[in-house]
Short mmCIF file of C-alpha atoms and ligand atoms in Angstrom, two decimals:
data_model
loop_
_atom_site.label_atom_id
_atom_site.label_comp_id
_atom_site.label_asym_id
_atom_site.label_seq_id
_atom_site.Cartn_x
_atom_site.Cartn_y
_atom_site.Cartn_z
CA UNK A 83 -0.24 0.06 0.09
CA UNK A 84 1.52 3.68 -0.90
CA UNK A 85 1.95 5.56 2.22
CA UNK A 86 3.58 9.29 2.67
CA UNK A 87 4.49 11.42 5.19
CA UNK A 88 3.85 15.02 6.08
CA UNK A 89 5.35 15.73 9.24
CA UNK A 90 3.00 14.51 11.85
CA UNK A 91 0.49 12.88 9.71
CA UNK A 92 0.53 9.47 7.54
CA UNK A 93 -1.32 9.15 4.62
CA UNK A 94 -2.00 5.53 3.15
CA UNK A 95 -3.54 4.65 -0.25
CA UNK A 96 -6.58 2.30 0.33
CA UNK A 97 -7.51 0.54 -3.58
CA UNK A 98 -10.87 -0.47 -4.46
CA UNK A 99 -10.03 -0.57 -7.91
CA UNK A 100 -7.12 0.35 -10.47
CA UNK A 101 -7.83 0.45 -14.16
CA UNK A 102 -6.90 1.57 -17.91
CA UNK A 103 -9.58 3.04 -19.50
CA UNK A 104 -9.21 3.10 -22.92
CA UNK A 105 -9.70 6.06 -25.37
CA UNK A 106 -13.16 5.49 -27.63
CA UNK A 107 -14.83 8.87 -28.31
CA UNK A 108 -18.29 8.05 -27.09
CA UNK A 109 -17.38 7.09 -23.74
CA UNK A 110 -14.10 8.57 -22.99
CA UNK A 111 -14.18 10.93 -19.99
CA UNK A 112 -11.76 13.24 -20.65
CA UNK A 113 -12.48 13.46 -24.40
CA UNK A 114 -9.61 15.28 -25.88
CA UNK A 115 -6.87 12.92 -23.64
CA UNK A 116 -6.50 10.83 -27.04
CA UNK A 117 -3.78 8.73 -27.68
CA UNK A 118 -1.99 11.42 -30.14
CA UNK A 119 -2.32 14.01 -27.63
CA UNK A 120 -1.11 12.24 -24.99
CA UNK A 121 1.82 11.64 -27.18
CA UNK A 122 2.92 15.04 -26.18
CA UNK A 123 3.41 14.03 -22.41
CA UNK A 124 6.24 11.16 -22.67
CA UNK A 125 6.41 11.56 -18.97
CA UNK A 126 2.20 10.30 -18.17
CA UNK A 127 3.97 6.77 -19.29
CA UNK A 128 4.12 4.32 -18.10
CA UNK A 129 2.27 5.00 -14.77
CA UNK A 130 -0.25 7.24 -15.37
CA UNK A 131 -0.98 6.46 -19.56
CA UNK A 132 -0.41 3.05 -21.12
CA UNK A 133 1.80 2.40 -24.04
CA UNK A 134 -1.35 2.19 -26.20
CA UNK A 135 -2.34 4.61 -24.70
CA UNK A 136 -4.93 4.28 -22.53
CA UNK A 137 -5.50 6.15 -19.47
CA UNK A 138 -4.97 4.96 -15.93
CA UNK A 139 -7.34 5.41 -13.40
CA UNK A 140 -7.95 4.84 -9.33
CA UNK A 141 -10.27 4.51 -7.39
CA UNK A 142 -9.06 4.97 -4.09
CA UNK A 143 -10.13 6.25 -0.22
CA UNK A 144 -7.34 7.58 1.43
CA UNK A 145 -6.37 7.24 4.97
CA UNK A 146 -5.13 10.22 6.95
CA UNK A 147 -3.83 9.40 10.37
CA UNK A 148 -3.42 13.11 12.15
CA UNK A 149 -2.80 13.22 15.68
CA UNK A 150 -5.70 12.60 18.13
CA UNK A 151 -7.51 12.01 14.68
CA UNK A 152 -8.30 9.13 11.69
CA UNK A 153 -9.45 10.46 9.16
CA UNK A 154 -11.14 8.79 5.54
CA UNK A 155 -10.98 11.35 2.27
CA UNK A 156 -13.91 9.72 0.11
CA UNK A 157 -15.36 6.69 0.08
CA UNK A 158 -14.98 5.28 -3.18
CA UNK A 159 -18.24 2.62 -4.85
CA UNK A 160 -18.58 0.23 -2.33
CA UNK A 161 -19.95 -3.07 -2.23
CA UNK A 162 -24.16 -4.37 -3.02
CA UNK A 163 -24.41 -1.63 -4.56
CA UNK A 164 -25.21 -2.00 -8.51
CA UNK A 165 -24.14 1.09 -10.42
CA UNK A 166 -23.91 2.27 -13.97
CA UNK A 167 -19.69 3.03 -13.12
CA UNK A 168 -20.04 -0.93 -12.33
CA UNK A 169 -22.09 -1.69 -15.44
CA UNK A 170 -24.84 -2.44 -12.72
CA UNK A 171 -23.09 -5.29 -10.79
CA UNK A 172 -22.70 -5.27 -7.74
CA UNK A 173 -18.68 -4.86 -6.32
CA UNK A 174 -17.60 -7.47 -3.97
CA UNK A 175 -14.55 -6.35 -2.37
CA UNK A 176 -12.59 -6.68 0.29
CA UNK A 177 -12.21 -2.99 1.04
CA UNK A 178 -13.12 -3.29 4.12
CA UNK A 179 -10.30 -5.52 5.07
CA UNK A 180 -7.32 -3.53 3.27
CA UNK A 181 -8.82 -1.07 5.45
CA UNK A 182 -7.98 -2.99 8.47
CA UNK A 183 -5.01 -3.70 6.63
CA UNK A 184 -3.72 -0.17 6.86
CA UNK A 185 -4.69 0.57 10.37
CA UNK A 186 -8.01 1.63 10.00
CA UNK A 187 -10.63 -0.84 11.39
CA UNK A 188 -13.85 0.67 10.58
CA UNK A 189 -14.84 1.02 14.40
CA UNK A 190 -11.63 3.17 15.03
CA UNK A 191 -12.46 5.74 12.37
CA UNK A 192 -12.81 9.05 14.03
CA UNK A 193 -14.33 10.90 10.90
CA UNK A 194 -15.00 10.96 7.06
CA UNK A 195 -14.76 13.51 4.62
CA UNK A 196 -16.57 13.12 0.85
CA UNK A 197 -15.03 15.46 -1.34
CA UNK A 198 -18.16 15.57 -3.28
CA UNK A 199 -21.33 13.42 -3.66
CA UNK A 200 -20.80 11.17 -6.98
CA UNK A 201 -21.09 7.66 -6.55
CA UNK A 202 -17.59 6.78 -6.33
CA UNK A 203 -16.68 8.94 -3.23
CA UNK A 204 -19.78 8.47 -0.88
CA UNK A 205 -20.17 4.05 -1.50
CA UNK A 206 -18.36 3.06 2.35
CA UNK A 207 -20.48 5.76 3.70
CA UNK A 208 -22.61 2.25 3.95
CA UNK A 209 -22.62 -1.26 4.16
CA UNK A 210 -25.36 -3.31 3.97
CA UNK A 211 -26.97 -5.24 6.58
CA UNK A 212 -29.98 -7.37 6.17
CA UNK A 213 -31.70 -5.67 3.87
CA UNK A 214 -30.74 -2.16 4.92
CA UNK A 215 -27.39 -0.18 4.50
CA UNK A 216 -26.03 1.38 7.45
CA UNK A 217 -23.04 3.74 8.28
CA UNK A 218 -19.93 1.80 7.79
CA UNK A 219 -18.05 3.75 10.28
CA UNK A 220 -20.08 4.03 13.66
CA UNK A 221 -18.18 6.15 15.01
CA UNK A 222 -17.23 8.73 12.59
CA UNK A 223 -18.57 11.66 11.94
CA UNK A 224 -19.16 12.49 8.43
CA UNK A 225 -18.16 15.37 7.50
CA UNK A 226 -19.98 16.83 3.98
CA UNK A 227 -20.17 20.51 2.37
CA UNK A 228 -23.19 21.98 3.19
CA UNK A 229 -23.58 23.66 -0.15
CA UNK A 230 -22.83 20.32 -1.52
CA UNK A 231 -25.33 18.67 0.50
CA UNK A 232 -28.09 21.01 -0.61
CA UNK A 233 -27.42 20.70 -4.06
CA UNK A 234 -27.71 17.14 -4.54
CA UNK A 235 -30.67 16.56 -1.60
CA UNK A 236 -33.68 17.53 -4.34
CA UNK A 237 -31.71 15.64 -7.63
CA UNK A 238 -34.14 13.35 -9.80
CA UNK A 239 -32.08 12.37 -12.23
CA UNK A 240 -29.71 8.93 -13.39
CA UNK A 241 -28.65 7.64 -10.02
CA UNK A 242 -28.73 10.48 -8.02
CA UNK A 243 -31.72 9.33 -5.86
CA UNK A 244 -30.38 6.12 -5.14
CA UNK A 245 -27.03 7.12 -4.35
CA UNK A 246 -28.63 10.02 -2.00
CA UNK A 247 -31.31 6.83 -0.77
CA UNK A 248 -28.77 4.42 -0.18
CA UNK A 249 -24.93 5.83 1.16
CA UNK A 250 -26.04 9.07 2.17
CA UNK A 251 -29.66 9.70 3.97
CA UNK A 252 -28.78 6.12 6.62
CA UNK A 253 -25.86 8.26 7.89
CA UNK A 254 -28.33 11.08 8.41
CA UNK A 255 -30.60 9.59 10.10
CA UNK A 256 -27.94 8.16 12.32
CA UNK A 257 -26.77 11.51 13.16
CA UNK A 258 -23.60 11.30 12.06
CA UNK A 259 -23.61 13.97 9.73
CA UNK A 260 -22.32 17.24 10.05
CA UNK A 261 -22.81 19.54 6.95
CA UNK A 262 -19.55 22.28 7.39
CA UNK A 263 -18.45 25.25 5.67
CA UNK A 264 -16.38 24.50 2.62
CA UNK A 265 -13.54 25.62 4.20
CA UNK A 266 -13.78 24.22 7.60
CA UNK A 267 -11.55 23.10 10.26
CA UNK A 268 -10.65 19.47 11.13
CA UNK A 269 -7.92 19.66 13.05
CA UNK A 270 -4.99 21.95 13.41
CA UNK A 271 -2.70 19.78 10.73
CA UNK A 272 -6.26 19.04 8.45
CA UNK A 273 -8.81 21.80 7.18
CA UNK A 274 -11.15 21.82 3.64
CA UNK A 275 -9.93 23.80 1.06
CA UNK A 276 -13.30 25.52 -1.05
CA UNK A 277 -12.47 23.97 -5.01
CA UNK A 278 -16.03 23.98 -6.93
CA UNK A 279 -16.52 23.05 -10.06
CA UNK A 280 -16.43 19.61 -11.01
CA UNK A 281 -19.89 19.84 -7.97
CA UNK A 282 -20.94 23.40 -7.07
CA UNK A 283 -19.89 22.36 -3.26
CA UNK A 284 -16.72 20.25 -3.94
CA UNK A 285 -14.13 20.56 -1.84
CA UNK A 286 -10.33 19.43 -1.31
CA UNK A 287 -8.50 18.69 2.10
CA UNK A 288 -5.00 20.67 3.20
CA UNK A 289 -2.50 18.64 5.33
CA UNK A 290 0.05 21.02 6.98
CA UNK A 291 2.18 19.39 9.66
CA UNK A 292 5.68 20.78 11.04
CA UNK A 293 6.10 22.74 7.95
CA UNK A 294 4.88 20.26 5.51
CA UNK A 295 2.31 20.77 3.02
CA UNK A 296 0.02 17.91 0.95
CA UNK A 297 -3.18 18.84 -0.74
CA UNK A 298 -5.78 15.93 -1.77
CA UNK A 299 -7.24 16.80 -4.56
CA UNK A 300 -10.51 15.16 -4.88
CA UNK A 301 -12.09 15.15 -7.92
CA UNK A 302 -10.70 18.84 -8.97
CA UNK A 303 -8.82 17.03 -11.19
CA UNK A 304 -8.71 13.12 -12.38
CA UNK A 305 -6.07 12.86 -14.17
CA UNK A 306 -1.90 14.26 -14.07
CA UNK A 307 -2.03 14.74 -18.03
CA UNK A 308 -4.21 17.97 -16.73
CA UNK A 309 -1.58 18.84 -14.89
CA UNK A 310 -0.13 20.34 -18.23
CA UNK A 311 -3.54 20.33 -19.64
CA UNK A 312 -5.90 22.50 -17.10
CA UNK A 313 -8.76 22.63 -19.67
CA UNK A 314 -8.81 19.35 -20.70
CA UNK A 315 -12.67 19.01 -18.40
CA UNK A 316 -13.92 15.33 -17.75
CA UNK A 317 -17.87 14.94 -18.76
CA UNK A 318 -18.51 15.16 -15.37
CA UNK A 319 -17.41 18.02 -14.53
CA UNK A 320 -20.72 20.00 -13.60
CA UNK A 321 -19.34 23.32 -14.60
CA UNK A 322 -16.41 23.26 -17.12
CA UNK A 323 -15.06 26.58 -17.40
CA UNK A 324 -14.82 27.14 -13.47
CA UNK A 325 -13.47 23.72 -12.95
CA UNK A 326 -10.36 24.20 -15.61
CA UNK A 327 -10.00 27.59 -13.73
CA UNK A 328 -9.76 26.40 -10.44
CA UNK A 329 -7.48 23.30 -11.77
CA UNK A 330 -5.56 26.59 -13.40
CA UNK A 331 -4.89 29.02 -10.49
CA UNK A 332 -4.43 25.83 -8.22
CA UNK A 333 -1.27 24.22 -10.70
CA UNK A 334 -0.12 28.00 -10.03
CA UNK A 335 -0.07 27.97 -6.24
CA UNK A 336 1.20 24.49 -5.81
CA UNK A 337 4.23 24.65 -9.25
CA UNK A 338 7.52 24.33 -7.92
CA UNK A 339 6.74 24.42 -4.27
CA UNK A 340 7.13 21.26 -1.99
CA UNK A 341 3.67 20.95 -2.11
CA UNK A 342 2.47 16.59 -2.14
CA UNK A 343 -0.22 17.20 -4.66
CA UNK A 344 -2.32 13.36 -3.85
CA UNK A 345 -4.37 12.06 -6.40
CA UNK A 346 -7.75 11.33 -5.80
CA UNK A 347 -7.77 9.35 -9.12
CA UNK A 348 -4.93 9.22 -9.89
CA UNK A 349 -2.85 5.59 -10.03
CA UNK A 350 0.28 4.58 -8.27
CA UNK A 351 2.20 5.96 -7.45
CA UNK A 352 -0.56 8.53 -7.00
CA UNK A 353 1.56 11.67 -5.29
CA UNK A 354 3.96 13.94 -6.52
CA UNK A 355 5.02 17.61 -7.57
CA UNK A 356 4.02 19.89 -10.12
CA UNK A 357 6.83 21.32 -11.52
CA UNK A 358 7.36 24.34 -13.81
CA UNK A 359 7.99 22.59 -17.70
CA UNK A 360 8.47 25.84 -20.61
CA UNK A 361 5.43 27.23 -20.88
CA UNK A 362 3.28 24.53 -18.71
CA UNK A 363 3.43 22.44 -16.26
CA UNK A 364 3.95 18.39 -15.10
CA UNK A 365 3.22 16.44 -12.88
CA UNK A 366 6.63 14.49 -11.28
CA UNK A 367 6.13 11.57 -9.04
ZN1 ZN B 71 -14.68 10.57 -9.03
#
């Protein structure tokens, strides 16, 4: 399992799935990222782009062990939830065993952050117990951006009602959900950073300890190619212009600084630094 240290904080990546996504004009989630266009960024191969031009993507949780606080950032797709993303098959993975191996047995988790309420970020909020979905982390407070929750709670399109019903509503009913401001401070080392664009209430997580810093992106950026091409937008970005503007701003802010950028969908090695490269930037893992 990949692990990083930022001062007194340790971050461990627990993977639910990691896979190549071949380019297809119909289905590509970054439609500008054709195999030809990706060839202009040879540094992406082999970790982030396969030799035949498929984008490598990962769905993982980032388990953050800070002084006095075990925090899980994003909870993947989850088991027993047939979704469009998984071709309507319910996953059955040993994700919770892997979390326990990482030192994050589910009863020991103090807090959960969902950077936003999309299907691949809320799944393990709950787990199936008989016919019901119950909170996976019974001793955690689940932190959800107020704007994000207000945006999605009454949306009646696609899978949203189902996602809310099985992965979000049960944590509210159990009294474990806490809607927070987008710049909420979680602990002395951890705070939310507003990064709207992908969704209206999207947040990222900043880690600051003993003079070291890291930044968990969430879906403000899906793939390291967007470090060089911040204008490439995912079909899932709600506000494409705002998303691209946010990426440009953040990349400029991080560039050539010792800030560890940990990508929520970046394949292994997942974390790295942003450095100037000619007129633009690239990601150095
Ligand atoms: Zn996502």
